[in-house]
PDB file of C-alpha atoms in Angstrom:
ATOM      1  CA  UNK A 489      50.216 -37.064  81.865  1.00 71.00           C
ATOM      2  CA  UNK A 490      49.121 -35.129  84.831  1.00 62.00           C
ATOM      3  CA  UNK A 491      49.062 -37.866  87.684  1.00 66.00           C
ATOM      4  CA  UNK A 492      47.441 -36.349  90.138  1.00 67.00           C
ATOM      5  CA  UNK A 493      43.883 -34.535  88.268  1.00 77.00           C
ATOM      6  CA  UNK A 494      44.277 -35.965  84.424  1.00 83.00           C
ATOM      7  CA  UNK A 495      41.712 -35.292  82.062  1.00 91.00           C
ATOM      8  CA  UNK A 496      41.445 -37.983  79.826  1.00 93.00           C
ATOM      9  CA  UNK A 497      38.427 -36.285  78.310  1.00 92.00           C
ATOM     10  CA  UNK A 498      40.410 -33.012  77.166  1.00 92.00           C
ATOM     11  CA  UNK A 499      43.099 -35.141  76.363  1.00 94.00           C
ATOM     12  CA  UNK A 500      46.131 -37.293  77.987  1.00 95.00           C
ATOM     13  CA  UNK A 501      49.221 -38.631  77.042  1.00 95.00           C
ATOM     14  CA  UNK A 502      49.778 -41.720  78.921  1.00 96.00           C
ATOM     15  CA  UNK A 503      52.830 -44.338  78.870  1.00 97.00           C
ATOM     16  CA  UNK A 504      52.350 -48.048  79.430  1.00 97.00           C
ATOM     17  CA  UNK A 505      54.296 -50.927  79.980  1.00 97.00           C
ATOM     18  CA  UNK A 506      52.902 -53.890  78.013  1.00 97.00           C
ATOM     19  CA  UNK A 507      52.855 -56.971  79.113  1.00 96.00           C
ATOM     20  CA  UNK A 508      54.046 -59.909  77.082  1.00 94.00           C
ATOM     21  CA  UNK A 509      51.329 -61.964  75.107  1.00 92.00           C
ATOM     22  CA  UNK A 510      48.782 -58.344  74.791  1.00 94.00           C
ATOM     23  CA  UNK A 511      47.811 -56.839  71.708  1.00 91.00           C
ATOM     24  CA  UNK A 512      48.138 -53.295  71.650  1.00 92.00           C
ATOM     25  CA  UNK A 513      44.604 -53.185  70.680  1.00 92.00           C
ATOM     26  CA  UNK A 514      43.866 -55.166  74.464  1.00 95.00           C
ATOM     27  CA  UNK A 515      45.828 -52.709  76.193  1.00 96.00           C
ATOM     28  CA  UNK A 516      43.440 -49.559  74.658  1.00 95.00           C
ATOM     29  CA  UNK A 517      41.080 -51.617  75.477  1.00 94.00           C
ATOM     30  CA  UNK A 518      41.209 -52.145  78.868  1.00 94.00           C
ATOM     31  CA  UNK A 519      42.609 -48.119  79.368  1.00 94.00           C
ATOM     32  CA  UNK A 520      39.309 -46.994  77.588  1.00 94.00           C
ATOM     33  CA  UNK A 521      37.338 -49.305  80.010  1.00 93.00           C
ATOM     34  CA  UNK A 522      38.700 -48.077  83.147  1.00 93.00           C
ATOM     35  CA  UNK A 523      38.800 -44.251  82.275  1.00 92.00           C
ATOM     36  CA  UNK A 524      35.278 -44.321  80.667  1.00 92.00           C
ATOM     37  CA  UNK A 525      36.738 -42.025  77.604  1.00 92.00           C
ATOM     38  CA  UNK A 526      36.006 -43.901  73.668  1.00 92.00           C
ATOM     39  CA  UNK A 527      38.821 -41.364  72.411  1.00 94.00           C
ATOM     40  CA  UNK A 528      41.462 -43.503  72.926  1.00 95.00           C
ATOM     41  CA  UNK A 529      44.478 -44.493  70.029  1.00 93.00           C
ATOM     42  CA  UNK A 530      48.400 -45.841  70.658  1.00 94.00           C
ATOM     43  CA  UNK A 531      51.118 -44.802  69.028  1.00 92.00           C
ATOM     44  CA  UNK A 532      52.844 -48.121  67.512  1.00 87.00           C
ATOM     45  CA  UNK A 533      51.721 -51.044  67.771  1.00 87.00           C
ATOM     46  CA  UNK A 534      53.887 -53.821  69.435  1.00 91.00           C
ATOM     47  CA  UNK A 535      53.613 -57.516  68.476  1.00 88.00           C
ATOM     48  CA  UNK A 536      51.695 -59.417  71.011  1.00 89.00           C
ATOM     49  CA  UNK A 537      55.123 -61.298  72.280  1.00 91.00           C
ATOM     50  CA  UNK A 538      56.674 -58.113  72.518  1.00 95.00           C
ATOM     51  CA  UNK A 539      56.915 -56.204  75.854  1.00 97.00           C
ATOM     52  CA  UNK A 540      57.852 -52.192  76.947  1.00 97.00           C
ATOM     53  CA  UNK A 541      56.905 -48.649  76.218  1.00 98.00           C
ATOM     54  CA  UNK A 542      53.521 -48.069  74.377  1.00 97.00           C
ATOM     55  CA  UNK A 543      52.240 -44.353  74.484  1.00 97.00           C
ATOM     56  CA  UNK A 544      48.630 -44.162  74.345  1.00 97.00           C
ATOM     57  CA  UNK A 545      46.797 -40.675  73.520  1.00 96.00           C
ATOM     58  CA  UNK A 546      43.340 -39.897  74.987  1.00 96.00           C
ATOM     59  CA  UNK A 547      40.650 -37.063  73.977  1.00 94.00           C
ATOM     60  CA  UNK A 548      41.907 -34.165  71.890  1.00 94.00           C
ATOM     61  CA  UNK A 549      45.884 -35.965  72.453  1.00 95.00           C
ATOM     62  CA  UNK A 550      44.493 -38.724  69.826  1.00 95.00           C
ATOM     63  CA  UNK A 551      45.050 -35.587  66.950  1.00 94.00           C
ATOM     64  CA  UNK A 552      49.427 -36.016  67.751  1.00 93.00           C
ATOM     65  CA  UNK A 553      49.209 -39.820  67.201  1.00 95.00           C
ATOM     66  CA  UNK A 554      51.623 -39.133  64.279  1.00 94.00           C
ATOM     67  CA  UNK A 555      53.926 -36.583  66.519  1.00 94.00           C
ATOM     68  CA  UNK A 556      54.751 -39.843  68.576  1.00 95.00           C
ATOM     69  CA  UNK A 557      54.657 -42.424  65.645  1.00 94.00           C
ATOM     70  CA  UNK A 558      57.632 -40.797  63.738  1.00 95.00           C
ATOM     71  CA  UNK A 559      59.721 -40.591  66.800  1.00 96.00           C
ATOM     72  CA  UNK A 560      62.584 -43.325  67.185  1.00 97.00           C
ATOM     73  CA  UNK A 561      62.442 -46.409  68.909  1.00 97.00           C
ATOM     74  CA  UNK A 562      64.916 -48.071  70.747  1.00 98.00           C
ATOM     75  CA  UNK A 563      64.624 -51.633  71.696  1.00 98.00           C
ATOM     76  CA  UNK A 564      66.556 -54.136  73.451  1.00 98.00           C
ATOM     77  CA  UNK A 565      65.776 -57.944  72.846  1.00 98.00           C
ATOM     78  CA  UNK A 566      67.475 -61.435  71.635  1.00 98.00           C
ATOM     79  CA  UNK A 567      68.423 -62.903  68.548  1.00 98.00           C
ATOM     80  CA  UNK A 568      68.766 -66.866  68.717  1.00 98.00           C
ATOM     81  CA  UNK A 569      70.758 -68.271  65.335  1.00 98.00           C
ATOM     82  CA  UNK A 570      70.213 -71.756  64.170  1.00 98.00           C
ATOM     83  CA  UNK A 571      66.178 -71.216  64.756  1.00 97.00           C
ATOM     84  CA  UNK A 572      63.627 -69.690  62.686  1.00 96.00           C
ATOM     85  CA  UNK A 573      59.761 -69.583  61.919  1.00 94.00           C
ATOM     86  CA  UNK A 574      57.485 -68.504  59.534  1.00 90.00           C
ATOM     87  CA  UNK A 575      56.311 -65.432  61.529  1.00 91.00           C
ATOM     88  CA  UNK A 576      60.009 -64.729  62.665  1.00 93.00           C
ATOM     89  CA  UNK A 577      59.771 -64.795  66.275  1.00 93.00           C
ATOM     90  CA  UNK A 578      57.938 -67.335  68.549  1.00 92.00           C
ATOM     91  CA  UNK A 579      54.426 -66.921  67.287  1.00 87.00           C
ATOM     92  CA  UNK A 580      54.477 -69.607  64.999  1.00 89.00           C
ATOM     93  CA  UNK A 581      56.453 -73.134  64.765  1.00 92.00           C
ATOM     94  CA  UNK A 582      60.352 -73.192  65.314  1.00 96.00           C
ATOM     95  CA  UNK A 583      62.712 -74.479  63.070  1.00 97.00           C
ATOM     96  CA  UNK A 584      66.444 -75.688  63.233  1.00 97.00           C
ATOM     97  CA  UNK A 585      68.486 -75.094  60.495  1.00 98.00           C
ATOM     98  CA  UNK A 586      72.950 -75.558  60.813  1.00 97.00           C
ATOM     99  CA  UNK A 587      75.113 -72.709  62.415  1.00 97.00           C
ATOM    100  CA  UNK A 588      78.622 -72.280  60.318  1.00 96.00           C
ATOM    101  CA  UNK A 589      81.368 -73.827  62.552  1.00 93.00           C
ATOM    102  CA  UNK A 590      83.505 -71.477  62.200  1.00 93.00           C
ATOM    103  CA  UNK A 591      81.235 -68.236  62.985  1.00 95.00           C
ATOM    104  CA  UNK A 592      82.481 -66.204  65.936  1.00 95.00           C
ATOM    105  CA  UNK A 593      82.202 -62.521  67.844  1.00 96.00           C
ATOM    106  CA  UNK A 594      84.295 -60.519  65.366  1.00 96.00           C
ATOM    107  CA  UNK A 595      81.800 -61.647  62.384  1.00 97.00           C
ATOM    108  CA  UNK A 596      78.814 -61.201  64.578  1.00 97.00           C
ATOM    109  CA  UNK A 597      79.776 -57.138  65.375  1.00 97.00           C
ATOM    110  CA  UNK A 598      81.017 -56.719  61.883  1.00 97.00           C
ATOM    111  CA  UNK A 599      78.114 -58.088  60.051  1.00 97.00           C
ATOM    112  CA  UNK A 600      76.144 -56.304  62.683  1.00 98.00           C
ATOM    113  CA  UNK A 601      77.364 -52.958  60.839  1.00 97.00           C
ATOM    114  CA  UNK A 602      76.028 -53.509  57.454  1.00 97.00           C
ATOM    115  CA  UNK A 603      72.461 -53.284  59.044  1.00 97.00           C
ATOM    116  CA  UNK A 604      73.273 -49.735  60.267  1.00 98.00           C
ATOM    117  CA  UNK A 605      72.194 -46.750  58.259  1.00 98.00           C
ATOM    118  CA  UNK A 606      69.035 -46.406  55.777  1.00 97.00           C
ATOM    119  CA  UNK A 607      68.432 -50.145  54.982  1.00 97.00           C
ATOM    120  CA  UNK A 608      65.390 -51.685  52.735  1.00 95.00           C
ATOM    121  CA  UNK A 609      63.311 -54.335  54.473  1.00 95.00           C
ATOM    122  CA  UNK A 610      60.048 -56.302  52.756  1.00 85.00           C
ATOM    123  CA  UNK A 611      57.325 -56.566  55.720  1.00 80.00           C
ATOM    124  CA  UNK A 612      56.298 -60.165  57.057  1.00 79.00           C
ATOM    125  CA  UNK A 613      53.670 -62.069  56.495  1.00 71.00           C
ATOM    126  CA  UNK A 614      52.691 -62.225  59.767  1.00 69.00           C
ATOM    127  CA  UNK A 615      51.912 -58.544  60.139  1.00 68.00           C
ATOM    128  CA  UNK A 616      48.865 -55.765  59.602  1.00 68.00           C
ATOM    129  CA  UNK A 617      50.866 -54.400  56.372  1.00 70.00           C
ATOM    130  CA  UNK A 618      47.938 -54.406  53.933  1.00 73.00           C
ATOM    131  CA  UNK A 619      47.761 -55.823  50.324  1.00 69.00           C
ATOM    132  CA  UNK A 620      44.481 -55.566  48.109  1.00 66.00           C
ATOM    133  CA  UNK A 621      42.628 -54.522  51.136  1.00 69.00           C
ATOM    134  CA  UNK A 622      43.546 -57.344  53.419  1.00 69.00           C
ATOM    135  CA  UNK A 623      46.205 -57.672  56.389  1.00 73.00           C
ATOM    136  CA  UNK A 624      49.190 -59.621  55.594  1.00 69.00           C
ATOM    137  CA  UNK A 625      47.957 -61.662  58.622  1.00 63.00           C
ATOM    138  CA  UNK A 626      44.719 -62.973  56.877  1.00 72.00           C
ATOM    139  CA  UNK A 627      46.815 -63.763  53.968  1.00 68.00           C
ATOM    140  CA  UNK A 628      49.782 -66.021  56.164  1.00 66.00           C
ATOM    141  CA  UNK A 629      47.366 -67.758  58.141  1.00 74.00           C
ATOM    142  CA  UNK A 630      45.646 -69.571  54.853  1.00 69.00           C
ATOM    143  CA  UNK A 631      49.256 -70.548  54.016  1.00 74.00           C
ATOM    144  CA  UNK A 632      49.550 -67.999  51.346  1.00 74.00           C
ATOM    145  CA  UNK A 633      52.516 -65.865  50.366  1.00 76.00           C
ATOM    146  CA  UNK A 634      51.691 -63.117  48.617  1.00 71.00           C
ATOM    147  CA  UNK A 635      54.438 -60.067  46.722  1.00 74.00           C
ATOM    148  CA  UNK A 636      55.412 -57.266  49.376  1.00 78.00           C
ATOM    149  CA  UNK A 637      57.134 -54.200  47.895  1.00 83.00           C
ATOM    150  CA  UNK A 638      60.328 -53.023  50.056  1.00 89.00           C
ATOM    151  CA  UNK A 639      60.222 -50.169  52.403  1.00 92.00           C
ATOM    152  CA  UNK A 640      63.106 -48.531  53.202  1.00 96.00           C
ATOM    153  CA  UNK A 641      63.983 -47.814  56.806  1.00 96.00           C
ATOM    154  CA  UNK A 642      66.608 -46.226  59.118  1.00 98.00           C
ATOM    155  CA  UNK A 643      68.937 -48.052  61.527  1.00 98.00           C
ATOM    156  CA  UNK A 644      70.820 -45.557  63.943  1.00 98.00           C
ATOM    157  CA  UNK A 645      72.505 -47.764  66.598  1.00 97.00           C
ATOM    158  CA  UNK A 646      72.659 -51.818  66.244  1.00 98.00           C
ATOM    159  CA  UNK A 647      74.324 -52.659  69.153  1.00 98.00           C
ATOM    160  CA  UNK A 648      75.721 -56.197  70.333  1.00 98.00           C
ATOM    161  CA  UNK A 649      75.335 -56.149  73.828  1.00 98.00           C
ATOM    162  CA  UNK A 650      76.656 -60.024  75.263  1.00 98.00           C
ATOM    163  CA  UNK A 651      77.128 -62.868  72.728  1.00 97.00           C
ATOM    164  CA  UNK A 652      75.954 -66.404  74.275  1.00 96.00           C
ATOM    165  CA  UNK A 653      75.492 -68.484  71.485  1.00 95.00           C
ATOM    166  CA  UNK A 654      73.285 -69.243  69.839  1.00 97.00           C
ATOM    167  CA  UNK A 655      72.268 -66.688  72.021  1.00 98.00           C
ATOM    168  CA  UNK A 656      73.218 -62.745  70.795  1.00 98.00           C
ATOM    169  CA  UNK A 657      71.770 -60.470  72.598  1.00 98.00           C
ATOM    170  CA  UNK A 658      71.324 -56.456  71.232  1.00 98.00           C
ATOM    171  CA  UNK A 659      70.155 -52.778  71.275  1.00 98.00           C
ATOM    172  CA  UNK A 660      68.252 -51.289  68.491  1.00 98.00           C
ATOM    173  CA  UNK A 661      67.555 -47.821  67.693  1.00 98.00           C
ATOM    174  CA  UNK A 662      65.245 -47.280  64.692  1.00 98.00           C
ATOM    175  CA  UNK A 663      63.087 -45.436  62.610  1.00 97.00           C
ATOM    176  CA  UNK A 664      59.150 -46.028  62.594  1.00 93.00           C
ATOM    177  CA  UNK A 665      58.084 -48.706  60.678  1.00 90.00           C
ATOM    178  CA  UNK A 666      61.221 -51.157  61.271  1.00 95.00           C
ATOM    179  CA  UNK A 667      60.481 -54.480  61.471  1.00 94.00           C
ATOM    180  CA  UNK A 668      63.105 -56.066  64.528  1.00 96.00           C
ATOM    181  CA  UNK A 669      61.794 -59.284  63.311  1.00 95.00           C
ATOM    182  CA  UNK A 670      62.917 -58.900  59.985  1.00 95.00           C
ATOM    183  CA  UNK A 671      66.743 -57.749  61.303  1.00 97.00           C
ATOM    184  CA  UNK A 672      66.700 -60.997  62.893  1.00 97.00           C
ATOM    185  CA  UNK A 673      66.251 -62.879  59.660  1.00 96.00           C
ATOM    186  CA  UNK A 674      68.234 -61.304  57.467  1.00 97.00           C
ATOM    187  CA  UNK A 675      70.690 -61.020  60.127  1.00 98.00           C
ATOM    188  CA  UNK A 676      70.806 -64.708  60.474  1.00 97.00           C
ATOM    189  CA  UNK A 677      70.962 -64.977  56.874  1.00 97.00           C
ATOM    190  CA  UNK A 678      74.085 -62.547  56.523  1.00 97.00           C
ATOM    191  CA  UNK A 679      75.720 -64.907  58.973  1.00 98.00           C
ATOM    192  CA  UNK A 680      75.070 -67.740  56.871  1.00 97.00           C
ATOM    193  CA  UNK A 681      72.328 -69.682  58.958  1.00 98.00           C
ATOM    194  CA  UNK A 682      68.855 -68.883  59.970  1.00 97.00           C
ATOM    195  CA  UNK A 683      67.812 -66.589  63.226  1.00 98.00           C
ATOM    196  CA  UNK A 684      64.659 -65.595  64.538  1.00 97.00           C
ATOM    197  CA  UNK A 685      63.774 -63.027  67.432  1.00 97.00           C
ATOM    198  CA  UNK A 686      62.926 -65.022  71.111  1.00 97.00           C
ATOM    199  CA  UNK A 687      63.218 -61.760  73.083  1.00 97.00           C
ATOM    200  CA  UNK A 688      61.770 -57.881  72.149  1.00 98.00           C
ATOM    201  CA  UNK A 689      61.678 -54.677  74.895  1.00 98.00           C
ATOM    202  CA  UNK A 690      60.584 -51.623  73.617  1.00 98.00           C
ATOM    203  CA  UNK A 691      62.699 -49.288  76.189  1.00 98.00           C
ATOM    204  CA  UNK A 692      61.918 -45.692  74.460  1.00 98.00           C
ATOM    205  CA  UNK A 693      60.016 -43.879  71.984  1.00 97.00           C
ATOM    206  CA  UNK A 694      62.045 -40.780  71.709  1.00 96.00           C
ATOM    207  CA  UNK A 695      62.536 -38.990  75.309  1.00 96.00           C
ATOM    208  CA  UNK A 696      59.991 -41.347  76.679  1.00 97.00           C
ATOM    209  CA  UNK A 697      61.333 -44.186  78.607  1.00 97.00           C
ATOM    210  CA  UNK A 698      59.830 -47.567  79.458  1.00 97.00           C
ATOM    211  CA  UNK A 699      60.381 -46.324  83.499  1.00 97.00           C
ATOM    212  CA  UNK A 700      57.855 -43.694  82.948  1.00 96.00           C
ATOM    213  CA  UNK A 701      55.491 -46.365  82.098  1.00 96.00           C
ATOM    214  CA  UNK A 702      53.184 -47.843  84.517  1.00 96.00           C
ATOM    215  CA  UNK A 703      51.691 -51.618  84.084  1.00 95.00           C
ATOM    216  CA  UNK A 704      48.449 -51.532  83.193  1.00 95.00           C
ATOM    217  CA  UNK A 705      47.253 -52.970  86.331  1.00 94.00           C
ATOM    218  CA  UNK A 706      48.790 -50.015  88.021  1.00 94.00           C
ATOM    219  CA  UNK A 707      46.888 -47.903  85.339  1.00 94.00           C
ATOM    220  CA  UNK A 708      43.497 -49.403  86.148  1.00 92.00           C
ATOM    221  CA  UNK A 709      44.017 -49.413  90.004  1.00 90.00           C
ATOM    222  CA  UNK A 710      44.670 -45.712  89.853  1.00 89.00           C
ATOM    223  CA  UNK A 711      42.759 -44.317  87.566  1.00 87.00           C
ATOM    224  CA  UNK A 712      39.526 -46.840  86.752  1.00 82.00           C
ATOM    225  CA  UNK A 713      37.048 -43.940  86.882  1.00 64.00           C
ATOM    226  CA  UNK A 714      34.004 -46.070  88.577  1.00 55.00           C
ATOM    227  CA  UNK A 715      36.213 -47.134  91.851  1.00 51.00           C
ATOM    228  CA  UNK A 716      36.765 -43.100  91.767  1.00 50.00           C
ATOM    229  CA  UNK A 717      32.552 -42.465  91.391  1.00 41.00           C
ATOM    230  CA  UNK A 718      32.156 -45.057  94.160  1.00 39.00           C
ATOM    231  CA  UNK A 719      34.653 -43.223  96.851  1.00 41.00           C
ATOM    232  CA  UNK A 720      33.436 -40.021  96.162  1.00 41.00           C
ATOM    233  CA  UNK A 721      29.819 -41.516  97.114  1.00 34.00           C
ATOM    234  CA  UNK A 722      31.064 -43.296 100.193  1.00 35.00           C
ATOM    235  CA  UNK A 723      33.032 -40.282 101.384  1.00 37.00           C
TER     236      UNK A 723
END
């Protein structure tokens, strides 16, 4: 993005740091507002819980959407075993379920491997997948389960950064489309005990790096176009 004269109108790429408990759709949302431009789109959503890099394309930069979707993502986060929840992360109510006695760091980085490579995952309820027409979301928040076909998906780094248990905490680099909610579970599951995801940074999106990104606090001081209308009036 050109800092100093963008042109949101013409088109913009712009990188974001989203705050935990936004939608992606809040933080276009409040972009759009202060720039004054309806052209607005992200590329990836992020679950609400979920903090980090979100790149946002304005104007005639909304046409490359897909350039940016089908880069990979890295992400950084934490994996808690002996917990898990419908939604598989702390959107919805926490279970406990046993963790194997004898479980320790060797079987944590080996079992970590077999989720390396082109894997096949079945989306969650809890997400905008759609299914006759209607997000998965609608469905899981009647209490219904409905059939999801597998998609298959490519893990290129899983990496176990510090084990704490039932702490383990880990790098992720991935193709579009991977669930990191769905490692968790079957992760947890592969272990022999239940895990859900308590902790999710999205630090890249291909070259782009979450310290590129400004908050979008800083993004609305900056750039809110109607503060700019007022100072050129005053001055």
């Amino acid at each position: 993005m050109n800092q100093t004269h963008p042109d949101f109108q013409s088109g913009e790429v712009i990188l974001i740091d989203k705050p935990a408990f936004w939608s992606s759709f809040k933080v276009v949302h409040n972009v759009r507002k202060a720039i004054g431009v309806k052209k607005v789109g992200h590329a990836g959503t992020l679950d609400p819980f979920a903090t980090g890099l979100l790149i946002l394309c304005t104007g005639n930069k909304t046409k490359e959407i897909t350039r940016y979707q089908d880069l990979k993502k890295t992400y950084t986060g934490v994996i808690t075993l002996g917990k898990f929840s419908d939604s598989m992360d702390t959107e919805t109510e926490i279970k406990d379920y046993p963790i194997p006695g004898d479980l320790n760091e060797s079987k944590i980085i080996q079992t970590s491997k077999l989720f390396i490579g082109e894997i096949e995952q079945i989306p969650p309820m809890y997400s905008a997948v759609k299914k006759a027409g209607k997000s998965l979301y609608a469905y899981a928040r009647k209490g219904k389960t409905v059939e999801r076909e597998p998609r298959k998906v490519t893990v290129y780094n899983f990496d176990i950064e510090k084990i704490s248990l039932p702490e383990i905490h880990f790098t992720i680099e991935c193709s579009k489309g991977t669930y990191i909610r769905v490692i968790a579970d079957d992760f947890g599951k592969a272990l022999g005990t239940r895990a859900m995801l308590t902790s999710l940074r999205r630090t890249a999106i291909g070259d782009y790096k979450v310290e590129d990104a400004l908050q979008v606090d800083e993004f609305v001081e900056k750039f809110d176009y109607k503060n700019e209308i007022n100072k050129q009036m005053i001055s």
